[in-house]
XYZ file of C-alpha atoms in Angstrom:
490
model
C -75.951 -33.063 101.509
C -73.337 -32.605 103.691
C -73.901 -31.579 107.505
C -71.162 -30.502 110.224
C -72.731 -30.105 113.628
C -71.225 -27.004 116.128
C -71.550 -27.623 119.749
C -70.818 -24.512 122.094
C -67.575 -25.813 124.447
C -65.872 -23.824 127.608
C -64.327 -21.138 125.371
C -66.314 -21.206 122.208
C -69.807 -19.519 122.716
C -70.685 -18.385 119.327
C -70.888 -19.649 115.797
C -67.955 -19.503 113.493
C -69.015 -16.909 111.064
C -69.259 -18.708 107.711
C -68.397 -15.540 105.624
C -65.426 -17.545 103.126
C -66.391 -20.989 104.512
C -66.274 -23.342 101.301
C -65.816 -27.086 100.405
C -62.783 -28.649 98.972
C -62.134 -31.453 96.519
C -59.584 -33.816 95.072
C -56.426 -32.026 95.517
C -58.316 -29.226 97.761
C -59.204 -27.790 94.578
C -62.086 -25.444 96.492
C -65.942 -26.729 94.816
C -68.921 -24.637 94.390
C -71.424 -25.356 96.908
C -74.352 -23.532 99.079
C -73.448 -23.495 102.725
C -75.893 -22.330 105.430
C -76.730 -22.560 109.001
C -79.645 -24.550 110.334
C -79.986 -24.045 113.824
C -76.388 -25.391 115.225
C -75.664 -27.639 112.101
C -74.034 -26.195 108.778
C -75.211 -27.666 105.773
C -73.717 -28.057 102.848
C -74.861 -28.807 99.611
C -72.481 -29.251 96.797
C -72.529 -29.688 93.298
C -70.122 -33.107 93.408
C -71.155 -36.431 94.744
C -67.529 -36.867 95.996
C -66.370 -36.567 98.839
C -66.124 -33.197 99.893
C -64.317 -31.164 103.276
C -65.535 -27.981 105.092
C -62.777 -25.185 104.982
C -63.820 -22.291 107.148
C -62.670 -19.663 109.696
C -62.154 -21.644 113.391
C -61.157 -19.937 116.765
C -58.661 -22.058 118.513
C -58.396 -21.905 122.415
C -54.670 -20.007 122.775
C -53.296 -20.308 118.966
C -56.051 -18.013 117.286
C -58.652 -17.865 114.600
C -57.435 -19.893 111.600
C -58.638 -20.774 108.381
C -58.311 -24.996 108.759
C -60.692 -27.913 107.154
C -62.157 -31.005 108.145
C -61.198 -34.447 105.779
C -62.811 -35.444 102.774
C -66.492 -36.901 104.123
C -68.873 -38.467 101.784
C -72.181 -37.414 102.295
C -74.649 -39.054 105.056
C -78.233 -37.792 106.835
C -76.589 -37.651 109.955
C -74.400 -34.535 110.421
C -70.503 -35.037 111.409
C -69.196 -33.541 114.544
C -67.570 -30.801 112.748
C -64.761 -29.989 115.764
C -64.206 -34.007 115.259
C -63.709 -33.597 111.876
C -60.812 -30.216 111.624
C -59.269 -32.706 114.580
C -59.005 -35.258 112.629
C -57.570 -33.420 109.611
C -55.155 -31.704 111.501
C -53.575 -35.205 112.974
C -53.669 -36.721 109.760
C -51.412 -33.566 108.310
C -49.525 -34.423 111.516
C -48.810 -37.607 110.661
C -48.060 -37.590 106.871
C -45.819 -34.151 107.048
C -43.851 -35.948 110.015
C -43.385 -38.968 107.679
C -42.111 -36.588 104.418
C -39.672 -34.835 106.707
C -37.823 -37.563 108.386
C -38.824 -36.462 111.948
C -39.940 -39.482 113.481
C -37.161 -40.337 114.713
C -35.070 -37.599 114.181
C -33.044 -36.158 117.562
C -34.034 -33.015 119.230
C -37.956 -33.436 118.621
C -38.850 -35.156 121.473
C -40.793 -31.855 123.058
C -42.711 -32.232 119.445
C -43.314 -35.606 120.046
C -44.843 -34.915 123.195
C -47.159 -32.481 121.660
C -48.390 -34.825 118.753
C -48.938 -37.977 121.298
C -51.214 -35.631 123.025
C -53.113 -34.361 120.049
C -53.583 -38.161 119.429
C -54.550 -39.073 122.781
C -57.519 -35.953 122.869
C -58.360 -37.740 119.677
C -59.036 -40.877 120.888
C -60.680 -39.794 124.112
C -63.276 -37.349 121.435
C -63.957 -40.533 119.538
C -64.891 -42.577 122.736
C -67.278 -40.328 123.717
C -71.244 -40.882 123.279
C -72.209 -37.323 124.288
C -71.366 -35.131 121.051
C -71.033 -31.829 123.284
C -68.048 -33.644 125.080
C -66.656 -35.124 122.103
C -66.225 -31.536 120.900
C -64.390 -30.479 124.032
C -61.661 -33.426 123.649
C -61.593 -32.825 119.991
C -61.185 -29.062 120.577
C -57.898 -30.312 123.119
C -56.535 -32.012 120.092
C -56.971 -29.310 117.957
C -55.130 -27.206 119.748
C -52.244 -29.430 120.664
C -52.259 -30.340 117.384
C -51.911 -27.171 116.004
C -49.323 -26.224 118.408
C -47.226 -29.091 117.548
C -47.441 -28.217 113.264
C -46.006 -25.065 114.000
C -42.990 -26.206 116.647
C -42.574 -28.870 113.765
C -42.413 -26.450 110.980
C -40.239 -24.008 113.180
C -38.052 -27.065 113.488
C -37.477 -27.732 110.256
C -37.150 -24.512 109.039
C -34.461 -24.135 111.398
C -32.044 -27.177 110.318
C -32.530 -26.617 106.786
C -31.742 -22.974 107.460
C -28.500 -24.168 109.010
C -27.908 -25.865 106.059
C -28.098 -23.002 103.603
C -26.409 -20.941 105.691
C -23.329 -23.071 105.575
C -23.484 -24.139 101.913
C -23.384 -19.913 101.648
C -26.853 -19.870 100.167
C -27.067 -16.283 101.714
C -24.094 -14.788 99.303
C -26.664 -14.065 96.721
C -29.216 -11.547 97.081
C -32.584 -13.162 98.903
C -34.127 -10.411 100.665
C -36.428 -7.465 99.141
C -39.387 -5.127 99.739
C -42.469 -3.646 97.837
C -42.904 -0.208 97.110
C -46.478 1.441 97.481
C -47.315 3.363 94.271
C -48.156 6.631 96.707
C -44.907 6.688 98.293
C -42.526 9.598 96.474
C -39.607 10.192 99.423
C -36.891 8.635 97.366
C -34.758 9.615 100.461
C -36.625 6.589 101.841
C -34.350 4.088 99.898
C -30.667 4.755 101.690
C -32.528 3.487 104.635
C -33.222 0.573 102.937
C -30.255 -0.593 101.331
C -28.358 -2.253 104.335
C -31.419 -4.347 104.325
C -32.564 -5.012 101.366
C -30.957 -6.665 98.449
C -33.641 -5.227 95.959
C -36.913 -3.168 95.677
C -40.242 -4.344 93.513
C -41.697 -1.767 91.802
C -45.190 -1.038 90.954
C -45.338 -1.198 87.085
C -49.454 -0.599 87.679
C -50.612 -0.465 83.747
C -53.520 1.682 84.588
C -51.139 4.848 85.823
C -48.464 4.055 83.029
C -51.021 4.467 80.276
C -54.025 6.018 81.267
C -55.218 6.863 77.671
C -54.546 4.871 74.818
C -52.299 7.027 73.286
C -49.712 8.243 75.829
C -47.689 6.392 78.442
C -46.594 7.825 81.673
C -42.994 6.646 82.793
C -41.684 9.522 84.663
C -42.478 8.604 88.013
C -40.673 5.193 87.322
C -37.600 6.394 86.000
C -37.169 8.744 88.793
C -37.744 5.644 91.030
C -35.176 3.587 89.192
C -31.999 6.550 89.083
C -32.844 6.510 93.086
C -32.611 2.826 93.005
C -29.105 2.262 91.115
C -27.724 5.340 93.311
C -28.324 3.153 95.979
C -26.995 0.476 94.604
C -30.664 -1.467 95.101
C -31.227 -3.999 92.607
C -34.550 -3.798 90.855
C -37.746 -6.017 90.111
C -40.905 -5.078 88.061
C -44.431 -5.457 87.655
C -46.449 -6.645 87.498
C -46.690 -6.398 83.428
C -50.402 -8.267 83.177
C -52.875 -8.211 85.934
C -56.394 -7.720 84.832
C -57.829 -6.718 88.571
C -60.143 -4.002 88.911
C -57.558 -1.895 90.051
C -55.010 -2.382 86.961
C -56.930 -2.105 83.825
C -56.693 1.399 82.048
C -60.494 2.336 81.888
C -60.027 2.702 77.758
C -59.800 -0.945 77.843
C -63.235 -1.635 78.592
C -64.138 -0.503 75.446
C -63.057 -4.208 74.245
C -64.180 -6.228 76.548
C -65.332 -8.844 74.454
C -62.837 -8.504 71.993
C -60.111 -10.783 72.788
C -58.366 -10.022 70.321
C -57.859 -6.226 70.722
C -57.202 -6.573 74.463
C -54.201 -8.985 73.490
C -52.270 -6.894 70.890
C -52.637 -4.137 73.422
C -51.442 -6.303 76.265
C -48.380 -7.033 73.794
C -47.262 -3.529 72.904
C -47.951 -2.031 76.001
C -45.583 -5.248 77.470
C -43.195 -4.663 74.837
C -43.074 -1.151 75.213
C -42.003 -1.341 78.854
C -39.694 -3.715 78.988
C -38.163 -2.657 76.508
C -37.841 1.173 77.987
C -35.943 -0.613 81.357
C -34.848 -3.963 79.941
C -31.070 -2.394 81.148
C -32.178 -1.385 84.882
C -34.628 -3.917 85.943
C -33.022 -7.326 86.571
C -36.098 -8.993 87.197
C -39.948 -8.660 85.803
C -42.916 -10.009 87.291
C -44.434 -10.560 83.777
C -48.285 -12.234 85.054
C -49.728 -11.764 87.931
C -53.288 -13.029 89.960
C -54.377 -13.833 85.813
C -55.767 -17.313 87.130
C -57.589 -15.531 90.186
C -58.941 -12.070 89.097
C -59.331 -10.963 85.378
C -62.670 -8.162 84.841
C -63.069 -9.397 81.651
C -64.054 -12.838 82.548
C -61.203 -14.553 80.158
C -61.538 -18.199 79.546
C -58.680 -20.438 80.390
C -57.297 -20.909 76.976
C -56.966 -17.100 76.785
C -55.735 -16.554 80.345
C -52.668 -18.983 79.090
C -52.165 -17.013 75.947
C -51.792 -13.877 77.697
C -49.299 -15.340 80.130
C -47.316 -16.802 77.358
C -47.230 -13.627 75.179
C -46.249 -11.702 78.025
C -43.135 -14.001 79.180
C -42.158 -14.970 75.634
C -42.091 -11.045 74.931
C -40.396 -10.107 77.773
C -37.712 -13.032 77.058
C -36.962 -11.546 73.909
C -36.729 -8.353 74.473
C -34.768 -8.729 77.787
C -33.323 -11.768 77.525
C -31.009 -11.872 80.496
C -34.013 -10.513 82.667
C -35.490 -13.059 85.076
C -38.794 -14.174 84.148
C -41.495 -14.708 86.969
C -45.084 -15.508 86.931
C -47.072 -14.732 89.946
C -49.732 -16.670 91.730
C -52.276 -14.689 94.317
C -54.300 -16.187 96.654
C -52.327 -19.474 96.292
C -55.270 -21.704 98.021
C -57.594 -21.077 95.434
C -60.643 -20.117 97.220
C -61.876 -17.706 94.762
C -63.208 -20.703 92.726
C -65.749 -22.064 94.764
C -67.354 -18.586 93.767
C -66.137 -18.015 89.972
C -65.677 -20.933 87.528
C -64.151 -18.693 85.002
C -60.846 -18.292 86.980
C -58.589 -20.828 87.463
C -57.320 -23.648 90.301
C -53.616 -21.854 91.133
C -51.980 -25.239 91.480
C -53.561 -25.908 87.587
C -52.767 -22.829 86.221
C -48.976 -23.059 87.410
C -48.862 -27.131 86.298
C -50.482 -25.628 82.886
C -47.426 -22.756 82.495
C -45.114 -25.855 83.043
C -46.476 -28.465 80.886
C -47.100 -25.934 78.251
C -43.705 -25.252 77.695
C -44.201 -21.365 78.615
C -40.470 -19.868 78.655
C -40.030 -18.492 82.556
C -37.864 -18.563 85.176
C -39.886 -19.377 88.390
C -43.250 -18.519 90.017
C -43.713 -15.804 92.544
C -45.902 -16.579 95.533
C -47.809 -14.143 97.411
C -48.196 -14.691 100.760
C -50.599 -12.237 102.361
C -53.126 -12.662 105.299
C -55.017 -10.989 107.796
C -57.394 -9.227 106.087
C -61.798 -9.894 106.162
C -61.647 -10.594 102.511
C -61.340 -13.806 100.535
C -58.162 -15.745 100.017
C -56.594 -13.613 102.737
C -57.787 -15.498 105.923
C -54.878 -16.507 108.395
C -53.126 -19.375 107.603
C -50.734 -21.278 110.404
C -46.831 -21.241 109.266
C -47.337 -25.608 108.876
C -49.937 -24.792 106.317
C -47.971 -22.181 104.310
C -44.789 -24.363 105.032
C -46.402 -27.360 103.283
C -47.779 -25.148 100.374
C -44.516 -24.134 99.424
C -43.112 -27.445 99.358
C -45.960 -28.573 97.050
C -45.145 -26.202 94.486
C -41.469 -27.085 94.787
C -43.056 -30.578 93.013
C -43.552 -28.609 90.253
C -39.789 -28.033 89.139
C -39.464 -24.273 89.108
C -37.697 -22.190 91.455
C -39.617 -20.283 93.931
C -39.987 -16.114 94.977
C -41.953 -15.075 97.375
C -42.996 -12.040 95.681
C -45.385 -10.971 98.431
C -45.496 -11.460 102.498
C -47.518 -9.332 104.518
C -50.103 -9.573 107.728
C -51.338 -6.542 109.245
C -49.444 -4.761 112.211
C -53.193 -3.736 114.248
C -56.432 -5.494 114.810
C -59.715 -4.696 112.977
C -62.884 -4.603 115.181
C -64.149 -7.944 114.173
C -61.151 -10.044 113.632
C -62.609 -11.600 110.322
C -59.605 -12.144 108.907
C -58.437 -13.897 111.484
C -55.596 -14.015 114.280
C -52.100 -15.520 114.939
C -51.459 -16.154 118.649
C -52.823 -12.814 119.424
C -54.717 -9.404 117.833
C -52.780 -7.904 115.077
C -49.987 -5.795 116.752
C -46.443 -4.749 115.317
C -45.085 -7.234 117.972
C -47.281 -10.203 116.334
C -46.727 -8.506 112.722
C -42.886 -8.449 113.418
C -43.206 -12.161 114.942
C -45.475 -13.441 112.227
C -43.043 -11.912 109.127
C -39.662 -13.420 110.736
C -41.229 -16.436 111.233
C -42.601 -16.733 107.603
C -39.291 -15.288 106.059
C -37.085 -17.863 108.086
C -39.840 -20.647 107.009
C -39.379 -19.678 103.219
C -35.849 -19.274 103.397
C -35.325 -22.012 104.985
C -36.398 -24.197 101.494
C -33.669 -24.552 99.300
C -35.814 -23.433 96.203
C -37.170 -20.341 97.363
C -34.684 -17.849 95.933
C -36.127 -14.644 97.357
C -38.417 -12.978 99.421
C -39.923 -10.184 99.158
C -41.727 -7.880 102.062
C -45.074 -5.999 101.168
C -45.590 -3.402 101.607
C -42.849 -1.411 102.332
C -45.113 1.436 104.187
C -48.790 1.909 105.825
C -50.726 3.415 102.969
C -54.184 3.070 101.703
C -52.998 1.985 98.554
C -51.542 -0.964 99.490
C -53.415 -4.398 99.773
C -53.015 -4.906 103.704
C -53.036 -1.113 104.880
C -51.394 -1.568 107.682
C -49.042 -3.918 107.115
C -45.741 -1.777 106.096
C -42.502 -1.980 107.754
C -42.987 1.711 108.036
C -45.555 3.740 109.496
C -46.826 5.895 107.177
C -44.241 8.536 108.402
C -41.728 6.216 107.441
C -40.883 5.496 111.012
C -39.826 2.152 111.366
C -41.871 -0.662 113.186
C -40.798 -3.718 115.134
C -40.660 -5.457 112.162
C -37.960 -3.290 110.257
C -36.255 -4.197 113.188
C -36.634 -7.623 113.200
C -35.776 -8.576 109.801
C -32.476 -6.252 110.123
C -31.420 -9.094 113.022
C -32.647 -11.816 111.269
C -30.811 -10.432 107.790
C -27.681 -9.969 109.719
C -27.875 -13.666 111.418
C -27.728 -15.339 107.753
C -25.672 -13.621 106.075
C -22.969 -13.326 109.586
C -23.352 -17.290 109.569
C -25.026 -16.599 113.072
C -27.258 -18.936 114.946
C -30.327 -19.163 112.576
């Protein structure tokens, strides 16, 4: 068993709230586990004898309420500090992200330097203590100085490499894009769009395309698409395959443990479409979420098959379309709960090594809400998970960003900085976009969604109010837009 002991400290009274706390692995592949409070100490009881870390949601004195980790621990009677512990974890990400980036001794990161010697120092000072309460209180310093310096660090490096791309003109081609909610029908809405955007994703949703077996509903698409090449908006789909809750036609059920069935219907109904737009849609998001959410609990040999019937159809039939396959919830933490879905980092090394003919992988990037796998992140975090699936040798799209743009009651999806407002929304989506632009194989990025709606994934997290006024962020990302591609100061 594994035990992490919470000490109240000047500005932590109560309990982190353990609702999506779970252990991580080798790789911080997320592990099944039971997790439970016993009087101040969480205990953890996994189903590994390796060593294991504690990834939870953690208040942090002036930076917010993130979703961080502790280091790999082996097990022992006697609990670990647990504020100790996400200290310690955050230096040593500190120290080996400094080291891959060059920055030790790079000029113009001395205010950075500053920052990490102090996280260190709080460090050192939390391990020299013999009273655990205190040790918390240093280690909570050196958290937060820590935390402050991954994010000046990732802001700095986004920044020269942004500069870079910028004057290589990396900006020429088309980077910038936004979703469109399903329930939005002003097609007026678009010429507001297009000295923004470079292109629109579309919701190809396979449950409102074909919701009976035998007829297929494309009207509302093609009306979307006319709009879209009036404006001169280039155009990506999907996604093709997702086997969520809310994308299955209901008729499908009827199959649900016939493989077989659901895959030749997959394949027409993939064929079908793409087919139907293969001239007007320049881009198709052919798989998406398959390794995270699937309602008919498909095994990993099948969840591969799908994926690579639906790219190698959509290559034939379209083949000068770009072929993506998306990965939601990118950190995986759905599998400490379901072993029938699959690690994200696996799944996309499997489409790889397989020899699965795509383009790139999409990335959503969406956080904020009380729900799992969309916890708040800090920009280092996302920063270094994008360069980890660079590794991988595919191109990269960010083929959804989002946060919310006002605070729920409870905060339990956590904070950046400050409650969810549209100035922190517009704050938190430059910051990502200039972050994931700034990496030389992230082609695109894409906004979602493009509205407020209660069809959309973060409700609140459009550009638009649901009036289709525009928010801070609309704002925001027209400045930032016009600073790249003017060759302004980044």
């Amino acid at each position: 068993m594994h035990k992490f002991a919470w000490y109240p400290t000047d500005h932590r009274k109560r309990p982190p709230d353990l609702h999506g706390a779970h252990l991580v692995g080798n790789d911080n592949v997320p592990l099944r586990a039971d997790i439970r409070w016993d009087g101040h100490i969480i205990c953890c009881t996994p189903r590994v004898q390796d060593p294991v870390g504690l990834s939870l949601l953690w208040p942090v004195k002036d930076f917010g309420i993130i979703q961080l980790q502790t280091t790999r621990l082996p097990a022992r009677e006697q609990p670990y500090n647990l504020h100790l512990e996400l200290a310690r974890h955050q230096l040593m990400r500190l120290t080996v992200k400094r080291e891959e980036w060059g920055l030790f001794d790079y000029g113009g990161t001395e205010d950075i330097s500053g920052d990490i010697d102090r996280c260190r120092d709080a460090f050192i000072k939390a391990l020299q203590q013999a009273d655990p309460r205190a040790s918390a209180r240093h280690a909570d310093e050196s958290l937060a100085c820590g935390l402050v310096a991954a994010e000046k660090m990732a802001r700095f490096h986004a920044a020269v490499f942004l500069g870079r791309r910028q004057q290589s003109g990396g900006f020429a081609r088309p980077f910038l894009g936004a979703a469109l909610p399903e329930s939005l029908k002003q097609l007026g809405i678009l010429r507001q769009l297009s000295p923004i955007f470079d292109f629109v994703y579309l919701p190809f949703v396979w449950r409102s395309i074909q919701p009976t077996e035998q007829a297929a509903v494309y009207e509302p698409l093609e009306t979307w698409i006319k709009a879209c090449q009036a404006t001169k908006l280039a155009i990506r789909g999907g996604p093709l395959l997702s086997f969520g809750v809310s994308s299955v036609p209901d008729w499908m059920y009827i199959w649900e443990n016939d493989f077989e069935s659901i895959y030749e219907a997959a394949r027409q109904y993939v064929e079908r479409t793409v087919r139907r737009f293969s001239k007007q849609v320049g881009s198709w998001v052919v798989a998406s979420g398959l390794q995270a959410d699937n309602v008919f609990g498909f095994t990993f040999e099948h969840i591969m098959e799908l994926t690579r019937m639906a790219a190698t159809v959509t290559r034939q039939v379209a083949p000068r379309a770009q072929v993506l396959i998306d990965l939601s919830q990118p950190w995986g933490e759905y599998y400490a709960r379901n072993q029938q879905t699959v690690p994200p980092l696996l799944y996309a090394d499997m489409a790889v090594q397989s020899g699965i003919n795509f383009d790139g992988f999409g990335l959503q990037l969406l956080f904020g809400l009380p729900a799992e796998g969309y916890h708040v992140r800090d920009p280092f975090q996302i920063s270094s998970l994008i360069d980890r699936l660079a590794n991988l040798g595919k191109p990269l799209h960010i083929t959804g960003l989002g946060a919310p743009s006002s605070q729920s009651a409870d905060a339990a999806g956590g904070q950046w900085h400050a409650p969810w407002s549209e100035q922190t929304h517009a704050e938190w989506l430059t910051t990502l976009c200039e972050i994931c632009l700034s990496k030389p194989y992230v082609e695109t990025v894409c906004l979602r969604p493009l509205a407020d709606g209660p069809d959309s994934v973060i409700a609140s997290g459009g550009l638009l109010r649901e009036d289709l006024t525009p928010k801070l962020a609309f704002t925001r990302l027209s400045e930032m837009r016009q600073r790249l591609v003017g060759g302004g100061d980044p």
